[in-house]
Coordinates of C-alpha atoms and ligand atoms in Angstrom, one line a residue:
M1 CA -5.3 -17.5 -15.9
K2 CA -8.3 -15.3 -16.5
I3 CA -8.6 -12.4 -14.1
L4 CA -11.6 -10.1 -13.8
T5 CA -10.6 -6.7 -12.5
I6 CA -13.2 -4.4 -10.9
L7 CA -12.5 -0.6 -11.1
G8 CA -14.7 2.4 -10.4
A9 CA -13.1 5.3 -8.7
R10 CA -10.2 7.6 -9.5
P11 CA -7.6 6.1 -7.1
Q12 CA -8.4 2.6 -8.4
F13 CA -7.5 3.6 -12.0
I14 CA -4.1 4.8 -10.7
K15 CA -3.5 1.6 -8.7
A16 CA -4.5 -0.6 -11.7
A17 CA -2.1 0.9 -14.1
P18 CA 1.1 -0.9 -12.9
V19 CA -0.8 -4.1 -12.0
S20 CA -2.5 -4.4 -15.4
R21 CA 0.8 -3.8 -17.2
E22 CA 2.4 -6.8 -15.3
L23 CA -0.7 -9.0 -15.3
R24 CA -1.1 -8.9 -19.1
K25 CA 2.4 -10.2 -19.7
N26 CA 1.3 -13.7 -19.0
H27 CA -2.4 -13.7 -18.2
T28 CA -5.8 -12.6 -19.6
E29 CA -7.3 -9.7 -17.8
L30 CA -10.8 -8.3 -18.4
I31 CA -11.6 -4.9 -16.9
V32 CA -15.0 -4.0 -15.5
H33 CA -15.6 -0.2 -14.9
T34 CA -18.5 0.2 -12.6
G35 CA -19.0 3.8 -13.6
Q36 CA -18.8 5.0 -10.0
H37 CA -16.7 7.9 -11.2
Y38 CA -17.7 9.1 -14.7
D39 CA -16.7 12.7 -15.3
P40 CA -13.9 12.7 -17.9
N41 CA -11.5 14.3 -15.5
M42 CA -12.4 11.7 -12.8
S43 CA -12.1 8.7 -15.2
D44 CA -11.2 8.8 -18.9
I45 CA -8.1 11.0 -18.4
F46 CA -6.5 8.3 -16.2
F47 CA -7.1 5.5 -18.8
E48 CA -5.5 7.8 -21.5
E49 CA -2.5 9.1 -19.5
L50 CA -1.6 5.8 -17.8
N51 CA -2.3 3.6 -20.8
I52 CA -4.8 1.5 -18.9
P53 CA -6.5 -0.9 -21.3
K54 CA -10.1 0.1 -22.2
P55 CA -12.7 -1.6 -20.0
D56 CA -14.3 -4.7 -21.4
Y57 CA -17.5 -3.9 -19.5
H58 CA -18.8 -0.5 -18.5
L59 CA -21.7 -0.8 -16.0
G60 CA -22.6 2.9 -16.0
V61 CA -23.9 2.8 -12.4
G62 CA -23.1 6.5 -11.6
S63 CA -23.8 8.3 -8.3
A64 CA -26.4 7.1 -5.8
N65 CA -26.8 6.3 -2.1
H66 CA -24.6 3.5 -0.9
G67 CA -27.2 0.7 -1.1
K68 CA -28.4 1.5 -4.6
Q69 CA -25.0 2.1 -6.0
T70 CA -23.4 -1.0 -4.5
G71 CA -26.5 -3.1 -5.2
E72 CA -26.6 -2.2 -8.9
M73 CA -22.9 -3.0 -9.3
L74 CA -23.4 -6.3 -7.4
A75 CA -26.1 -7.5 -9.7
Q76 CA -24.3 -6.6 -12.9
I77 CA -20.9 -8.0 -11.7
E78 CA -22.6 -11.3 -10.8
T79 CA -23.9 -11.7 -14.3
I80 CA -20.4 -11.0 -15.8
I81 CA -18.8 -13.5 -13.5
L82 CA -21.3 -16.1 -14.4
D83 CA -20.7 -15.4 -18.1
E84 CA -16.9 -15.0 -18.0
K85 CA -16.0 -17.7 -15.4
P86 CA -12.8 -16.0 -14.3
D87 CA -10.2 -17.8 -12.2
Y88 CA -9.9 -14.7 -9.9
V89 CA -11.7 -11.4 -9.3
L90 CA -9.3 -8.6 -8.5
V91 CA -10.3 -5.6 -6.4
Y92 CA -8.5 -2.5 -5.1
G93 CA -8.8 -0.4 -2.0
D94 CA -12.1 0.3 -0.2
T95 CA -14.7 1.9 -2.4
N96 CA -18.3 0.7 -3.0
S97 CA -16.9 -0.8 -6.3
T98 CA -14.5 -2.9 -4.2
L99 CA -17.2 -4.3 -2.0
A100 CA -19.5 -5.0 -4.9
G101 CA -16.8 -6.9 -6.7
S102 CA -15.6 -8.9 -3.8
L103 CA -19.1 -9.8 -2.6
A104 CA -20.3 -10.9 -6.0
A105 CA -17.2 -13.1 -6.4
A106 CA -17.2 -14.6 -3.0
K107 CA -20.9 -15.6 -3.3
L108 CA -20.0 -17.4 -6.5
H109 CA -17.0 -19.1 -4.9
V110 CA -14.6 -17.2 -7.2
P111 CA -11.4 -16.4 -5.2
V112 CA -10.9 -12.7 -4.6
I113 CA -7.5 -10.9 -4.8
H114 CA -7.5 -7.7 -2.7
I115 CA -4.8 -5.2 -3.4
E116 CA -4.3 -2.6 -0.6
A117 CA -5.7 -5.0 2.0
G118 CA -5.5 -4.6 5.8
L119 CA -5.9 -0.9 6.1
R120 CA -7.9 0.3 9.1
S121 CA -9.0 3.6 10.6
F122 CA -10.9 1.8 13.3
N123 CA -13.8 4.2 12.5
K124 CA -16.8 2.2 11.2
K125 CA -18.7 5.4 10.4
M126 CA -16.4 5.7 7.4
P127 CA -18.0 3.9 4.4
E128 CA -14.4 2.9 3.4
E129 CA -13.9 1.1 6.7
V130 CA -16.9 -1.1 6.2
N131 CA -16.0 -1.8 2.6
R132 CA -12.4 -2.8 3.5
I133 CA -13.2 -5.0 6.5
L134 CA -15.9 -7.0 4.6
T135 CA -13.6 -7.3 1.6
D136 CA -10.6 -8.5 3.6
H137 CA -12.7 -11.2 5.3
I138 CA -13.9 -12.7 2.0
S139 CA -10.6 -12.5 0.1
E140 CA -8.3 -15.3 -0.8
F141 CA -5.1 -13.2 -1.5
L142 CA -4.6 -10.2 0.7
F143 CA -1.8 -8.0 -0.6
C144 CA -0.8 -5.5 2.0
P145 CA 1.2 -2.3 1.4
T146 CA 2.7 -2.0 4.9
D147 CA 3.5 -4.1 8.0
T148 CA 0.8 -2.2 9.9
A149 CA -1.7 -3.6 7.4
I150 CA -0.4 -7.1 8.0
N151 CA -0.8 -6.7 11.8
N152 CA -4.3 -5.3 11.4
L153 CA -5.3 -8.5 9.6
H154 CA -3.5 -10.8 12.1
N155 CA -5.5 -9.0 14.8
E156 CA -8.7 -10.1 13.0
N157 CA -7.4 -13.7 12.7
I158 CA -6.7 -13.4 9.0
T159 CA -3.3 -15.0 8.4
R160 CA -3.5 -17.1 5.2
N161 CA -2.1 -15.5 2.0
V162 CA -1.5 -12.2 3.8
I163 CA 1.6 -10.7 2.2
N164 CA 3.4 -7.3 2.4
V165 CA 4.3 -6.6 -1.2
G166 CA 4.6 -2.8 -0.8
D167 CA 2.4 -0.2 -2.3
V168 CA 1.3 -0.2 -6.0
M169 CA 0.7 3.6 -5.7
Y170 CA 4.5 3.9 -5.1
D171 CA 5.0 1.8 -8.3
A172 CA 2.9 4.3 -10.1
V173 CA 4.8 7.3 -8.8
V174 CA 8.2 5.7 -9.5
Y175 CA 7.1 5.0 -13.1
N176 CA 5.5 8.3 -13.8
K177 CA 7.3 11.0 -11.8
K178 CA 9.9 11.8 -14.4
L179 CA 7.3 11.9 -17.2
A180 CA 5.2 14.2 -15.1
M181 CA 8.0 16.6 -14.5
E182 CA 8.8 16.7 -18.3
K183 CA 5.2 16.9 -19.6
S184 CA 3.1 18.7 -17.0
K185 CA 2.6 22.5 -17.4
A186 CA 0.3 22.6 -14.3
I187 CA 2.6 24.9 -12.3
E188 CA 3.0 27.5 -15.1
E189 CA -0.6 27.3 -16.3
N190 CA -1.9 28.1 -12.8
N191 CA 0.7 30.9 -12.3
L192 CA 2.3 29.1 -9.4
T193 CA 5.9 29.4 -8.2
E194 CA 7.7 26.2 -7.0
K195 CA 7.7 25.8 -3.3
D196 CA 5.6 28.9 -2.8
Y197 CA 2.1 27.5 -2.7
Y198 CA 0.0 25.0 -0.7
L199 CA -1.8 22.2 -2.5
I200 CA -5.3 21.3 -1.1
T201 CA -7.6 18.3 -1.7
I202 CA -10.7 17.6 0.3
H203 CA -13.4 15.0 -0.5
R204 CA -14.0 12.7 2.5
A205 CA -17.7 12.3 3.4
E206 CA -16.8 12.8 7.1
N207 CA -15.7 16.4 6.1
T208 CA -18.0 17.3 3.2
D209 CA -21.1 16.0 4.9
D210 CA -20.5 17.7 8.2
D211 CA -21.1 21.5 8.2
T212 CA -19.0 22.2 11.3
R213 CA -16.0 20.3 10.0
M214 CA -16.3 21.8 6.5
N215 CA -16.7 25.4 7.9
N216 CA -13.6 24.9 10.1
I217 CA -11.6 23.7 7.1
L218 CA -12.7 26.7 5.1
E219 CA -12.0 29.1 7.9
S220 CA -8.5 27.7 8.2
F221 CA -7.9 28.3 4.5
K222 CA -9.0 31.9 5.0
Q223 CA -6.3 32.3 7.7
I224 CA -3.5 30.5 6.0
N225 CA -1.3 33.2 4.3
G226 CA -0.1 32.7 0.7
I227 CA -1.2 31.0 -2.4
K228 CA -3.4 27.8 -2.1
V229 CA -4.3 25.7 -5.1
W230 CA -7.3 23.4 -4.8
P231 CA -8.3 20.9 -7.5
I232 CA -11.8 20.4 -6.2
H233 CA -13.4 16.9 -6.1
P234 CA -16.9 17.0 -7.6
R235 CA -18.4 15.7 -4.3
T236 CA -17.0 18.8 -2.5
K237 CA -17.9 21.2 -5.3
N238 CA -21.5 20.0 -5.3
M239 CA -21.8 20.1 -1.6
L240 CA -20.5 23.7 -1.4
L241 CA -22.6 24.8 -4.4
N242 CA -25.8 23.4 -2.7
K243 CA -25.0 25.3 0.4
G244 CA -24.2 28.6 -1.5
V245 CA -20.7 28.8 -0.2
D246 CA -18.6 31.3 -2.1
L247 CA -14.9 30.2 -2.2
S248 CA -13.8 33.3 -4.1
V249 CA -13.8 35.3 -0.8
I250 CA -10.9 33.2 0.5
P251 CA -7.7 35.2 -0.1
G252 CA -5.0 33.5 -2.2
L253 CA -7.2 30.5 -3.0
K254 CA -7.2 29.1 -6.6
V255 CA -10.0 26.6 -7.1
I256 CA -9.4 24.5 -10.2
E257 CA -11.1 21.4 -11.8
P258 CA -9.7 18.0 -10.8
V259 CA -6.5 17.5 -12.7
G260 CA -5.0 14.4 -14.5
Y261 CA -2.4 12.2 -12.7
L262 CA 0.7 13.8 -14.3
D263 CA -0.4 17.3 -13.4
M264 CA -1.3 16.1 -9.9
L265 CA 2.2 14.7 -9.4
A266 CA 3.7 17.9 -10.7
L267 CA 1.5 20.0 -8.3
E268 CA 2.4 17.8 -5.4
N269 CA 6.1 17.9 -6.1
G270 CA 6.1 21.7 -6.4
A271 CA 4.0 22.4 -3.3
K272 CA 5.6 23.7 -0.1
K273 CA 3.0 21.7 1.9
I274 CA 0.0 19.6 1.1
I275 CA -3.3 19.9 3.0
T276 CA -5.5 16.9 2.4
D277 CA -8.0 14.3 3.6
S278 CA -7.2 11.9 0.8
G279 CA -5.5 8.5 1.4
G280 CA -3.6 8.5 -1.8
V281 CA -2.5 12.1 -1.6
Q282 CA -1.1 11.6 2.0
K283 CA 1.1 8.8 0.6
E284 CA 2.2 10.7 -2.5
A285 CA 3.2 13.6 -0.3
Y286 CA 5.5 11.2 1.5
F287 CA 6.9 9.7 -1.7
M288 CA 7.6 13.2 -3.0
K289 CA 9.1 14.3 0.4
V290 CA 6.6 17.2 0.7
P291 CA 5.3 17.8 4.2
C292 CA 1.6 17.0 4.6
V293 CA -1.2 18.1 7.0
T294 CA -4.1 15.7 7.1
V295 CA -7.5 17.1 8.1
R296 CA -9.0 13.8 9.5
D297 CA -9.2 12.3 12.9
Q298 CA -7.6 9.0 11.9
T299 CA -5.2 7.9 9.2
E300 CA -4.7 4.5 7.8
W301 CA -1.1 5.5 6.8
V302 CA 0.3 5.8 10.3
E303 CA 3.9 5.3 9.1
T304 CA 3.8 8.7 7.4
L305 CA 3.3 10.5 10.8
E306 CA 6.8 9.8 11.9
G307 CA 8.9 12.9 12.3
N308 CA 5.9 15.0 11.4
A309 CA 6.2 14.2 7.7
N310 CA 2.4 14.1 7.9
I311 CA 0.6 15.8 10.8
L312 CA -2.9 14.5 11.7
V313 CA -4.9 17.5 12.9
G314 CA -8.6 16.8 12.6
T315 CA -10.6 19.9 11.7
D316 CA -9.8 22.3 14.6
V317 CA -9.0 25.7 12.9
N318 CA -6.0 26.5 15.2
K319 CA -4.5 23.1 14.9
I320 CA -4.7 23.2 11.1
I321 CA -3.0 26.6 10.9
E322 CA -0.4 25.6 13.5
A323 CA 0.5 22.4 11.6
V324 CA 0.6 24.3 8.2
N325 CA 3.0 26.9 9.7
M326 CA 5.2 24.4 11.6
E327 CA 8.7 23.9 10.3
V328 CA 9.4 20.2 9.9
N329 CA 12.4 18.3 8.9
P330 CA 11.4 14.6 8.7
I331 CA 13.7 11.7 7.6
Y332 CA 11.9 9.9 4.8
K333 CA 12.2 6.2 4.7
E334 CA 11.5 3.4 2.2
L335 CA 8.3 2.3 3.9
F336 CA 6.2 1.4 0.9
G337 CA 8.3 -1.1 -1.1
D338 CA 10.7 -0.7 -3.9
G339 CA 8.5 0.3 -6.8
F340 CA 8.0 -3.3 -8.0
S341 CA 4.9 -4.3 -5.9
A342 CA 2.8 -5.1 -9.0
R343 CA 5.5 -7.5 -10.2
K344 CA 5.5 -9.3 -6.8
I345 CA 1.7 -9.6 -6.8
V346 CA 1.6 -11.1 -10.2
Q347 CA 4.5 -13.6 -9.4
I348 CA 2.7 -14.7 -6.2
V349 CA -0.6 -15.2 -7.9
T350 CA 1.0 -17.0 -10.8
N351 CA 2.9 -19.4 -8.6
Ligands
UD1_1 C1 -15.4 7.6 -3.5 C2 -15.0 6.5 -2.4 C3 -13.9 7.1 -1.5 C4 -12.7 7.5 -2.4 C5 -13.1 8.5 -3.5 C6 -12.0 8.7 -4.4 C7 -16.9 5.2 -1.7 C8 -17.9 5.0 -0.6 N1 -16.2 6.3 -1.6 O1 -15.8 8.7 -2.8 O2 -13.5 6.0 -0.7 O3 -11.8 8.1 -1.5 O4 -14.2 7.9 -4.2 O5 -12.1 9.9 -5.1 O6 -16.8 4.3 -2.5 N2 -19.4 12.9 -8.6 C9 -19.4 13.5 -9.8 N3 -18.7 13.0 -10.8 C10 -18.0 11.9 -10.7 C11 -18.0 11.2 -9.5 C12 -18.7 11.7 -8.4 O7 -20.0 14.6 -9.9 O8 -17.4 11.4 -11.8 C13 -20.1 13.5 -7.4 C14 -21.5 13.1 -7.3 O9 -22.2 14.2 -6.8 C15 -21.5 12.0 -6.3 C16 -20.4 12.4 -5.4 O10 -19.4 13.0 -6.2 O11 -22.7 11.8 -5.6 C17 -19.7 11.3 -4.6 O12 -19.3 10.3 -5.5 P1 -19.1 8.8 -4.9 O13 -18.4 8.0 -6.0 O14 -20.3 8.3 -4.4 O15 -18.1 8.9 -3.7 P2 -16.7 9.8 -3.6 O16 -17.0 10.8 -2.6 O17 -16.2 10.1 -4.9
UDP2 N1 -5.6 12.9 -8.0 C1 -5.5 13.3 -9.3 N2 -6.1 14.5 -9.6 C2 -6.7 15.3 -8.7 C3 -6.7 14.8 -7.3 C4 -6.2 13.6 -7.1 O1 -4.9 12.7 -10.2 O2 -7.2 16.4 -9.0 C5 -4.9 11.6 -7.7 C6 -3.9 11.6 -6.7 O3 -2.6 11.9 -7.3 C7 -3.9 10.2 -6.1 C8 -5.4 9.8 -6.2 O4 -5.9 10.7 -7.2 O5 -3.1 9.3 -6.9 C9 -6.1 10.0 -4.9 O6 -7.4 9.8 -5.1 P1 -8.5 10.5 -4.2 O7 -7.9 11.5 -3.4 O8 -9.7 10.8 -5.0 O9 -9.0 9.2 -3.3 P2 -8.4 8.4 -2.0 O10 -7.0 8.1 -2.3 O11 -8.6 9.3 -0.8 O12 -9.2 7.2 -1.9

């Protein structure tokens, strides 16, 4: 079979690594990189570290408003589908690259495989929610990471080819964790001591684009005692630069450039707690058994909330600080598959 895979953003490269490895054992895969993420530390580094095959097409779309960015991808992907005539188009998650790929394919009657289907925040103000709902409704195979995702799709009357295969991000962690612990020097290089620092990531539009929420988040960082390391997403960095915010006044805060996947796994594993609004990082915290505080009003990963393994706090300063200081002792369960989700996906599509 010939599969056309659409990638564009950092978490999609990570998800693609285990799937491409399995897919290429028996099938032909062509990769389209939309160019949604393009800084070397947001893109190339993942292809190199995770041995993801070089993209066959690079669309170079770059940053723009949603309509322009998605529209440019849509037009270019349509041309590629017409030329390549793939049997399936494969998309991941919920970014603008996901929607462009699934829409282009569905209009040309090429069946769509959606990996990480069925997630919902029930907040349509999030661009991701719009992208994932639309993609799920035009997909042929919906590979879900959890039972919650299956139920979400059933509630929208999507029942055909809806399968819980576990989470391909868990596959990636299982495959790379040992390597990360051996190779990464991120803890030493940043003068950190294991279990004596907090790891921060913030990039969601709902936080970066809302002054009140962002100010609250920064105020909480000021009031959290101890060392905090923050590999800053370019979206957040640009927003704060434009507003003239000086992060160097926050005591104990080390702002660093985005790191590669192996360094990120090492930083997550060594942290005493993780403070984030990322979807992927919430899950990785759970996989690493590191308590997490999520600065959002909803999470798609509701399973991680059990036993306060992940505490959903929104952006109220006191709630953030209280959750960060709270002693928790969760029981971590095998909620995201067995590390062989990619293999299951490929077997199902093959059969
Ligand atoms: C996108 C996804 C989001 C995902 C995130 C993963 C959408 C709507 N959003 O958000 O779901 O969680 O990726 O990281 O698809 N920028 C750079 N260099 C880059 C990439 C981005 O400087 O390589 C800056 C630009 O200023 C750009 C901004 O970041 O305007 C936002 O980038 P964009 O890809 O539009 O959205 P993300 O916030 O990265
Ligand atoms: N990540 C990384 N380096 C960083 C920050 C994140 O490698 O500096 C990885 C992280 O380990 C996870 C993924 O990027 O696998 C999460 O992506 P992101 O937070 O950008 O997006 P989301 O998951 O929220 O869509």
